[in-house]
Tab-separated table of C-alpha atoms in Angstrom:
chain	number	residue	atom	x	y	z
A	39	UNK	CA	-17.745	20.035	-29.411
A	40	UNK	CA	-18.182	20.866	-25.734
A	41	UNK	CA	-15.241	20.976	-23.315
A	42	UNK	CA	-17.388	19.444	-20.582
A	43	UNK	CA	-15.695	16.540	-18.822
A	44	UNK	CA	-17.487	13.285	-19.581
A	45	UNK	CA	-16.889	9.707	-18.473
A	46	UNK	CA	-17.376	6.228	-19.863
A	47	UNK	CA	-17.093	3.242	-17.513
A	48	UNK	CA	-15.694	0.110	-19.163
A	49	UNK	CA	-13.797	-3.069	-18.474
A	50	UNK	CA	-10.017	-2.810	-18.686
A	51	UNK	CA	-9.871	-5.401	-21.461
A	52	UNK	CA	-12.154	-3.193	-23.574
A	53	UNK	CA	-9.549	-0.420	-23.875
A	54	UNK	CA	-8.063	-0.346	-27.375
A	55	UNK	CA	-4.368	-0.127	-28.253
A	56	UNK	CA	-4.463	3.659	-28.671
A	57	UNK	CA	-5.923	4.146	-25.183
A	58	UNK	CA	-3.354	1.794	-23.636
A	59	UNK	CA	-0.581	3.692	-25.429
A	60	UNK	CA	-1.838	6.943	-23.897
A	61	UNK	CA	-1.915	5.320	-20.460
A	62	UNK	CA	1.654	4.061	-20.820
A	63	UNK	CA	2.883	7.422	-22.078
A	64	UNK	CA	1.292	9.392	-19.247
A	65	UNK	CA	2.385	7.024	-16.497
A	66	UNK	CA	6.016	7.233	-17.652
A	67	UNK	CA	6.195	10.990	-18.348
A	68	UNK	CA	4.143	12.404	-15.460
A	69	UNK	CA	6.393	12.389	-12.342
A	70	UNK	CA	3.351	12.207	-10.064
A	71	UNK	CA	2.572	8.778	-11.536
A	72	UNK	CA	5.934	7.134	-10.928
A	73	UNK	CA	4.591	4.445	-8.577
A	74	UNK	CA	4.135	0.936	-10.032
A	75	UNK	CA	0.469	1.158	-8.998
A	76	UNK	CA	-0.112	3.600	-11.862
A	77	UNK	CA	1.290	1.304	-14.554
A	78	UNK	CA	-1.108	-0.097	-17.143
A	79	UNK	CA	0.347	-3.523	-16.350
A	80	UNK	CA	-0.871	-3.304	-12.747
A	81	UNK	CA	-4.399	-2.427	-13.868
A	82	UNK	CA	-4.486	-5.051	-16.625
A	83	UNK	CA	-3.473	-7.829	-14.208
A	84	UNK	CA	-5.546	-6.619	-11.253
A	85	UNK	CA	-8.682	-6.170	-13.366
A	86	UNK	CA	-8.689	-9.912	-14.108
A	87	UNK	CA	-8.784	-10.741	-10.396
A	88	UNK	CA	-10.499	-7.952	-8.442
A	89	UNK	CA	-14.292	-8.239	-8.128
A	90	UNK	CA	-16.159	-5.246	-9.549
A	91	UNK	CA	-13.139	-3.980	-11.522
A	92	UNK	CA	-13.636	-1.208	-14.080
A	93	UNK	CA	-11.896	1.799	-15.638
A	94	UNK	CA	-13.378	5.293	-15.848
A	95	UNK	CA	-12.290	6.857	-19.151
A	96	UNK	CA	-12.544	10.660	-19.053
A	97	UNK	CA	-13.011	12.647	-22.253
A	98	UNK	CA	-13.211	16.265	-23.329
A	99	UNK	CA	-14.307	17.127	-26.809
A	100	UNK	CA	-14.212	13.453	-27.672
A	101	UNK	CA	-10.542	13.120	-26.699
A	102	UNK	CA	-9.356	10.929	-23.838
A	103	UNK	CA	-7.888	13.078	-21.043
A	104	UNK	CA	-7.565	10.568	-18.195
A	105	UNK	CA	-8.237	7.143	-16.706
A	106	UNK	CA	-9.252	6.030	-13.225
A	107	UNK	CA	-9.067	2.273	-12.466
A	108	UNK	CA	-11.441	1.326	-9.671
A	109	UNK	CA	-13.679	-1.323	-8.122
A	110	UNK	CA	-17.245	-1.179	-6.837
A	111	UNK	CA	-18.627	-2.592	-3.611
A	112	UNK	CA	-22.349	-1.926	-3.540
A	113	UNK	CA	-22.633	1.861	-3.664
A	114	UNK	CA	-18.980	2.439	-2.776
A	115	UNK	CA	-16.215	3.151	-5.311
A	116	UNK	CA	-12.604	2.392	-4.383
A	117	UNK	CA	-9.247	2.317	-6.153
A	118	UNK	CA	-8.508	-0.919	-7.986
A	119	UNK	CA	-6.889	-3.403	-5.623
A	120	UNK	CA	-7.996	-1.676	-2.411
A	121	UNK	CA	-7.267	-2.103	0.430
A	122	UNK	CA	-3.760	-3.119	-0.614
A	123	UNK	CA	-2.597	-0.262	-2.862
A	124	UNK	CA	-0.927	2.799	-1.333
A	125	UNK	CA	-1.302	5.187	-4.282
A	126	UNK	CA	-4.119	5.959	-6.678
A	127	UNK	CA	-5.424	8.802	-8.777
A	128	UNK	CA	-6.233	9.787	-12.337
A	129	UNK	CA	-3.736	8.594	-14.943
A	130	UNK	CA	-3.405	11.767	-16.993
A	131	UNK	CA	-0.751	14.065	-18.505
A	132	UNK	CA	1.145	16.676	-16.516
A	133	UNK	CA	-1.113	19.646	-15.798
A	134	UNK	CA	-4.364	17.690	-15.725
A	135	UNK	CA	-7.167	19.520	-13.923
A	136	UNK	CA	-9.333	16.471	-13.135
A	137	UNK	CA	-9.962	16.632	-9.394
A	138	UNK	CA	-10.901	14.113	-6.743
A	139	UNK	CA	-14.310	15.761	-6.599
A	140	UNK	CA	-14.733	15.456	-10.391
A	141	UNK	CA	-14.050	11.731	-10.166
A	142	UNK	CA	-16.450	11.254	-7.255
A	143	UNK	CA	-19.216	13.049	-9.150
A	144	UNK	CA	-18.740	11.300	-12.491
A	145	UNK	CA	-18.287	7.688	-11.362
A	146	UNK	CA	-21.642	8.006	-9.557
A	147	UNK	CA	-21.090	5.930	-6.463
A	148	UNK	CA	-22.686	6.869	-3.172
A	149	UNK	CA	-19.162	7.502	-1.951
A	150	UNK	CA	-15.595	7.447	-3.246
A	151	UNK	CA	-13.068	6.178	-0.709
A	152	UNK	CA	-9.400	7.016	-1.407
A	153	UNK	CA	-6.702	6.337	1.235
A	154	UNK	CA	-3.756	7.652	-0.828
A	155	UNK	CA	-4.921	10.063	-3.535
A	156	UNK	CA	-2.300	11.621	-5.813
A	157	UNK	CA	-3.532	14.685	-7.673
A	158	UNK	CA	-5.847	17.638	-7.250
A	159	UNK	CA	-8.518	17.593	-4.558
A	160	UNK	CA	-9.743	19.477	-1.531
A	161	UNK	CA	-11.459	16.982	0.760
A	162	UNK	CA	-10.070	14.702	3.441
A	163	UNK	CA	-6.751	14.944	5.225
A	164	UNK	CA	-3.162	15.040	4.076
A	165	UNK	CA	-0.962	12.039	4.887
A	166	UNK	CA	2.693	11.379	4.193
A	167	UNK	CA	4.505	8.550	2.480
A	168	UNK	CA	8.268	8.108	2.680
A	169	UNK	CA	10.974	7.008	0.269
A	170	UNK	CA	14.678	6.413	-0.134
A	171	UNK	CA	16.106	8.151	-3.186
A	172	UNK	CA	19.559	6.759	-3.851
A	173	UNK	CA	22.151	9.446	-4.650
A	174	UNK	CA	24.528	9.323	-7.617
A	175	UNK	CA	26.845	7.038	-5.671
A	176	UNK	CA	24.100	4.445	-5.242
A	177	UNK	CA	23.511	2.328	-2.152
A	178	UNK	CA	27.030	2.757	-0.758
A	179	UNK	CA	26.744	6.561	-0.824
A	180	UNK	CA	23.301	6.420	0.778
A	181	UNK	CA	24.514	4.075	3.518
A	182	UNK	CA	27.585	6.194	4.246
A	183	UNK	CA	25.398	9.263	4.741
A	184	UNK	CA	22.855	7.398	6.887
A	185	UNK	CA	25.567	5.843	9.032
A	186	UNK	CA	27.086	9.241	9.641
A	187	UNK	CA	23.694	10.775	10.486
A	188	UNK	CA	22.398	7.866	12.569
A	189	UNK	CA	25.601	6.126	13.620
A	190	UNK	CA	24.250	4.431	16.736
A	191	UNK	CA	21.261	2.953	14.904
A	192	UNK	CA	23.185	1.462	11.994
A	193	UNK	CA	26.052	0.222	14.159
A	194	UNK	CA	23.399	-1.633	16.137
A	195	UNK	CA	22.114	-3.234	12.909
A	196	UNK	CA	25.633	-4.294	11.978
A	197	UNK	CA	25.951	-5.976	15.378
A	198	UNK	CA	22.555	-7.600	14.837
A	199	UNK	CA	23.758	-9.075	11.552
A	200	UNK	CA	26.841	-10.532	13.218
A	201	UNK	CA	24.709	-11.922	16.043
A	202	UNK	CA	22.316	-13.550	13.571
A	203	UNK	CA	25.180	-15.197	11.707
A	204	UNK	CA	26.825	-16.358	14.922
A	205	UNK	CA	23.590	-17.922	16.176
A	206	UNK	CA	22.287	-19.592	13.003
A	207	UNK	CA	24.956	-19.395	10.325
A	208	UNK	CA	25.912	-17.105	7.479
A	209	UNK	CA	23.126	-14.855	6.186
A	210	UNK	CA	22.159	-14.913	2.531
A	211	UNK	CA	19.677	-12.775	0.602
A	212	UNK	CA	17.982	-13.498	-2.701
A	213	UNK	CA	15.718	-11.087	-4.534
A	214	UNK	CA	13.518	-11.344	-7.642
A	215	UNK	CA	12.299	-14.681	-6.264
A	216	UNK	CA	9.025	-15.988	-7.710
A	217	UNK	CA	7.981	-18.954	-5.635
A	218	UNK	CA	4.210	-19.562	-5.180
A	219	UNK	CA	4.680	-21.734	-2.089
A	220	UNK	CA	6.867	-19.139	-0.421
A	221	UNK	CA	4.325	-16.436	-1.248
A	222	UNK	CA	1.589	-18.539	0.343
A	223	UNK	CA	3.773	-18.917	3.426
A	224	UNK	CA	4.198	-15.135	3.622
A	225	UNK	CA	0.459	-14.572	3.173
A	226	UNK	CA	-0.298	-17.059	5.957
A	227	UNK	CA	2.123	-15.247	8.260
A	228	UNK	CA	0.491	-11.891	7.497
A	229	UNK	CA	-3.021	-13.315	7.954
A	230	UNK	CA	-2.075	-14.683	11.378
A	231	UNK	CA	-0.601	-11.303	12.286
A	232	UNK	CA	-3.836	-9.516	11.334
A	233	UNK	CA	-5.903	-11.916	13.421
A	234	UNK	CA	-3.624	-11.594	16.472
A	235	UNK	CA	-3.860	-7.818	16.353
A	236	UNK	CA	-7.645	-7.844	15.962
A	237	UNK	CA	-7.501	-6.406	12.436
A	238	UNK	CA	-9.518	-7.658	9.500
A	239	UNK	CA	-7.718	-10.484	7.697
A	240	UNK	CA	-7.465	-9.017	4.216
A	241	UNK	CA	-6.502	-12.392	2.751
A	242	UNK	CA	-9.505	-14.352	4.042
A	243	UNK	CA	-11.645	-13.203	1.090
A	244	UNK	CA	-9.472	-15.092	-1.409
A	245	UNK	CA	-9.168	-12.630	-4.284
A	246	UNK	CA	-6.474	-10.597	-2.520
A	247	UNK	CA	-4.287	-13.704	-2.304
A	248	UNK	CA	-4.999	-14.402	-5.975
A	249	UNK	CA	-3.976	-10.853	-6.897
A	250	UNK	CA	-0.521	-11.176	-5.339
A	251	UNK	CA	0.007	-14.488	-7.119
A	252	UNK	CA	-1.148	-13.046	-10.451
A	253	UNK	CA	1.176	-10.061	-10.132
A	254	UNK	CA	4.133	-12.265	-9.219
A	255	UNK	CA	3.678	-14.854	-11.948
A	256	UNK	CA	2.988	-12.438	-14.835
A	257	UNK	CA	6.562	-11.358	-15.588
A	258	UNK	CA	6.937	-8.326	-17.861
A	259	UNK	CA	9.989	-6.444	-19.176
A	260	UNK	CA	9.567	-3.296	-17.056
A	261	UNK	CA	7.006	-4.287	-14.446
A	262	UNK	CA	6.655	-7.050	-11.905
A	263	UNK	CA	6.283	-8.284	-8.362
A	264	UNK	CA	8.618	-10.605	-6.513
A	265	UNK	CA	9.897	-11.817	-3.172
A	266	UNK	CA	13.109	-10.995	-1.361
A	267	UNK	CA	14.254	-13.712	1.017
A	268	UNK	CA	16.796	-13.789	3.845
A	269	UNK	CA	18.111	-17.009	5.346
A	270	UNK	CA	20.576	-17.543	8.176
A	271	UNK	CA	22.162	-20.946	7.925
A	272	UNK	CA	19.257	-23.156	6.862
A	273	UNK	CA	16.558	-21.038	8.509
A	274	UNK	CA	14.216	-18.608	6.743
A	275	UNK	CA	14.344	-15.456	8.864
A	276	UNK	CA	12.622	-12.782	6.727
A	277	UNK	CA	10.681	-12.452	3.498
A	278	UNK	CA	9.060	-9.511	1.719
A	279	UNK	CA	6.781	-9.178	-1.297
A	280	UNK	CA	7.283	-6.019	-3.363
A	281	UNK	CA	6.083	-4.338	-6.544
A	282	UNK	CA	8.514	-2.747	-8.998
A	283	UNK	CA	8.498	-0.842	-12.267
A	284	UNK	CA	11.291	1.018	-14.024
A	285	UNK	CA	13.594	2.468	-11.385
A	286	UNK	CA	10.927	2.383	-8.644
A	287	UNK	CA	10.602	-0.348	-6.023
A	288	UNK	CA	7.655	-0.450	-3.613
A	289	UNK	CA	8.111	-2.466	-0.421
A	290	UNK	CA	4.729	-4.089	0.199
A	291	UNK	CA	4.230	-7.105	2.505
A	292	UNK	CA	7.068	-7.940	4.942
A	293	UNK	CA	7.291	-10.734	7.522
A	294	UNK	CA	10.082	-11.997	9.735
A	295	UNK	CA	10.690	-14.683	12.325
A	296	UNK	CA	9.368	-13.087	15.544
A	297	UNK	CA	11.692	-15.049	17.820
A	298	UNK	CA	14.588	-13.273	16.113
A	299	UNK	CA	13.204	-9.748	16.494
A	300	UNK	CA	16.264	-8.742	18.525
A	301	UNK	CA	18.354	-9.298	15.356
A	302	UNK	CA	16.112	-7.096	13.168
A	303	UNK	CA	15.963	-9.549	10.228
A	304	UNK	CA	13.231	-7.552	8.454
A	305	UNK	CA	15.290	-4.368	8.522
A	306	UNK	CA	18.420	-6.217	7.401
A	307	UNK	CA	16.449	-7.705	4.497
A	308	UNK	CA	15.262	-4.247	3.402
A	309	UNK	CA	18.828	-2.957	3.443
A	310	UNK	CA	20.141	-5.905	1.420
A	311	UNK	CA	17.271	-5.618	-1.047
A	312	UNK	CA	18.158	-1.973	-1.617
A	313	UNK	CA	21.794	-2.900	-2.159
A	314	UNK	CA	21.001	-5.641	-4.689
A	315	UNK	CA	18.227	-3.827	-6.553
A	316	UNK	CA	20.170	-0.571	-6.515
A	317	UNK	CA	23.025	-2.315	-8.328
A	318	UNK	CA	20.495	-3.215	-11.047
A	319	UNK	CA	19.338	0.361	-11.612
A	320	UNK	CA	16.590	0.923	-9.057
A	321	UNK	CA	16.811	4.456	-7.680
A	322	UNK	CA	13.659	4.972	-5.592
A	323	UNK	CA	12.539	2.643	-2.788
A	324	UNK	CA	9.083	3.442	-1.451
A	325	UNK	CA	8.306	2.483	2.152
A	326	UNK	CA	4.639	3.492	1.940
A	327	UNK	CA	2.912	5.437	4.688
A	328	UNK	CA	5.042	6.991	7.396
A	329	UNK	CA	4.551	5.883	10.960
A	330	UNK	CA	6.811	2.945	11.849
A	331	UNK	CA	9.750	4.202	13.899
A	332	UNK	CA	12.481	2.503	11.842
A	333	UNK	CA	11.554	4.379	8.660
A	334	UNK	CA	12.949	7.698	9.871
A	335	UNK	CA	16.448	6.197	9.862
A	336	UNK	CA	16.138	5.117	6.235
A	337	UNK	CA	14.183	7.666	4.267
A	338	UNK	CA	15.404	10.888	2.699
A	339	UNK	CA	12.302	11.877	0.703
A	340	UNK	CA	8.609	12.353	1.365
A	341	UNK	CA	5.474	12.908	-0.668
A	342	UNK	CA	1.993	13.853	0.383
A	343	UNK	CA	-1.232	12.088	-0.475
A	344	UNK	CA	-4.846	12.737	0.422
A	345	UNK	CA	-7.053	10.377	2.393
A	346	UNK	CA	-10.697	11.160	1.770
A	347	UNK	CA	-14.217	9.811	1.623
A	348	UNK	CA	-16.211	11.912	-0.842
A	349	UNK	CA	-19.920	11.324	-0.378
A	350	UNK	CA	-22.777	12.273	-2.635
A	351	UNK	CA	-25.202	14.688	-0.947
A	352	UNK	CA	-27.951	12.944	0.963
A	353	UNK	CA	-28.697	10.839	3.998
A	354	UNK	CA	-25.405	8.915	4.102
A	355	UNK	CA	-23.358	12.113	4.223
A	356	UNK	CA	-25.627	13.631	6.885
A	357	UNK	CA	-25.412	10.538	9.086
A	358	UNK	CA	-21.631	10.421	8.708
A	359	UNK	CA	-21.273	14.048	9.846
A	360	UNK	CA	-23.597	13.428	12.789
A	361	UNK	CA	-21.594	10.367	13.857
A	362	UNK	CA	-18.352	12.350	13.778
A	363	UNK	CA	-19.930	15.092	15.856
A	364	UNK	CA	-21.043	12.579	18.508
A	365	UNK	CA	-17.658	10.861	18.597
A	366	UNK	CA	-15.903	14.185	18.974
A	367	UNK	CA	-17.532	14.567	22.391
A	368	UNK	CA	-15.654	11.479	23.644
A	369	UNK	CA	-13.010	13.275	25.665
A	370	UNK	CA	-11.506	14.983	22.637
A	371	UNK	CA	-10.643	11.616	21.060
A	372	UNK	CA	-13.634	11.453	18.737
A	373	UNK	CA	-11.773	12.347	15.579
A	374	UNK	CA	-9.115	9.681	16.174
A	375	UNK	CA	-11.808	7.088	16.919
A	376	UNK	CA	-13.757	8.137	13.840
A	377	UNK	CA	-10.690	7.826	11.626
A	378	UNK	CA	-9.830	4.402	13.026
A	379	UNK	CA	-13.369	3.091	12.557
A	380	UNK	CA	-13.596	4.535	9.056
A	381	UNK	CA	-10.324	2.918	7.998
A	382	UNK	CA	-11.358	-0.417	9.474
A	383	UNK	CA	-14.689	-0.338	7.678
A	384	UNK	CA	-13.022	0.710	4.406
A	385	UNK	CA	-10.760	-2.333	4.632
A	386	UNK	CA	-13.667	-4.673	5.276
A	387	UNK	CA	-15.740	-3.140	2.494
A	388	UNK	CA	-12.883	-3.351	-0.019
A	389	UNK	CA	-12.046	-6.975	0.759
A	390	UNK	CA	-15.542	-8.402	0.951
A	391	UNK	CA	-17.298	-8.381	-2.408
A	392	UNK	CA	-20.668	-9.603	-1.079
A	393	UNK	CA	-23.060	-7.916	1.381
A	394	UNK	CA	-22.947	-11.039	3.565
A	395	UNK	CA	-19.148	-10.895	3.712
A	396	UNK	CA	-19.236	-7.217	4.638
A	397	UNK	CA	-21.756	-7.832	7.418
A	398	UNK	CA	-19.708	-10.737	8.744
A	399	UNK	CA	-16.552	-8.610	8.711
A	400	UNK	CA	-18.296	-5.736	10.464
A	401	UNK	CA	-19.620	-8.093	13.154
A	402	UNK	CA	-16.132	-9.497	13.774
A	403	UNK	CA	-14.674	-5.984	13.973
A	404	UNK	CA	-17.385	-4.954	16.442
A	405	UNK	CA	-16.646	-7.933	18.698
A	406	UNK	CA	-12.933	-7.104	18.591
A	407	UNK	CA	-13.615	-3.469	19.489
A	408	UNK	CA	-15.857	-4.460	22.409
A	409	UNK	CA	-13.247	-6.926	23.703
A	410	UNK	CA	-10.503	-4.279	23.556
A	411	UNK	CA	-12.698	-1.766	25.358
A	412	UNK	CA	-13.532	-4.292	28.068
A	413	UNK	CA	-9.844	-5.122	28.467
A	414	UNK	CA	-8.976	-1.461	28.941
A	415	UNK	CA	-11.681	-1.048	31.581
A	416	UNK	CA	-10.330	-4.008	33.552
A	417	UNK	CA	-6.791	-2.622	33.551
A	418	UNK	CA	-6.197	-0.736	36.823
A	419	UNK	CA	-5.185	2.874	36.496
A	420	UNK	CA	-1.545	3.680	37.152
A	421	UNK	CA	-0.753	5.823	40.149
A	422	UNK	CA	1.852	8.500	39.629
A	423	UNK	CA	4.547	8.639	42.302
A	424	UNK	CA	6.341	11.791	43.256
């Protein structure tokens, strides 16, 4: 038999017990696949909900050597659950040589779009994600070290907690909450936030909302999704939806009462969630992509991922390169503009399963971009004073 890498595209429910056993074994023994997004349970649940869901099964010599769960949008191939998942890649044993470029070639889409690729590959750009790895002493040891390193920051959060309690009443935190109405409330808050900021509302398409509900309500022994909730007195002040598997916990969708921003309820909720979940055996808390200022005070670990769009040779790739070249003439800001536009389009394309929905989303994004540009032009330039 040949050692050539071959692929079969199938529905997740078509995988037999032996294939699922391989998936489970690889995702629990390959350290690169420690995120809950790589669990078979995530794919099994998401495949029921996500439009265009499928699994690429890679074989050599007739033997399965890897899996890649994905979804199709026209000619585009994306990780399963995009645009909401932070990590994706080939589920394979340690030492696998299946590359990003292999996947792009074999799944035969016009382009493969991966915002957070784990594994071998050469294209795109490297991005960082950040984590808290609790030491042997658990949350208390982590907090003692952080407070010593960033004393001013964490003393400020302790004052914020006292201020919140003094204003509204004693704070309480619950985690592992599975309340559909509360999840809908969180989703509505996030949707409003996206619209205010001019971003595409990822929950307007419907299936993304359904996916979070399906993940939350399908409770499994070593995999799940749930809410953490903070109240002060009788008032809900912060809520966060997260994914967890084994000793890994992935913070996912947070929201807090904006009128209480001075009390940092979202940050306080993250800290209390770490304390409670850490006491139950969780050791790694993933904060996703780096960028938000508060994360530097929390995290003590980092991993790199690859953001890439791998295009098949042809007109689409040529036009993309030409567009980047034109944008790069815009005062040296072309690459940043190109990246922003590409990410925005990737989000729209992933959410909207129909061509009409994608066109509507693109039109809305274009209007938002024009409005922002017009607003900037109307803003008078600042004069520097000596």
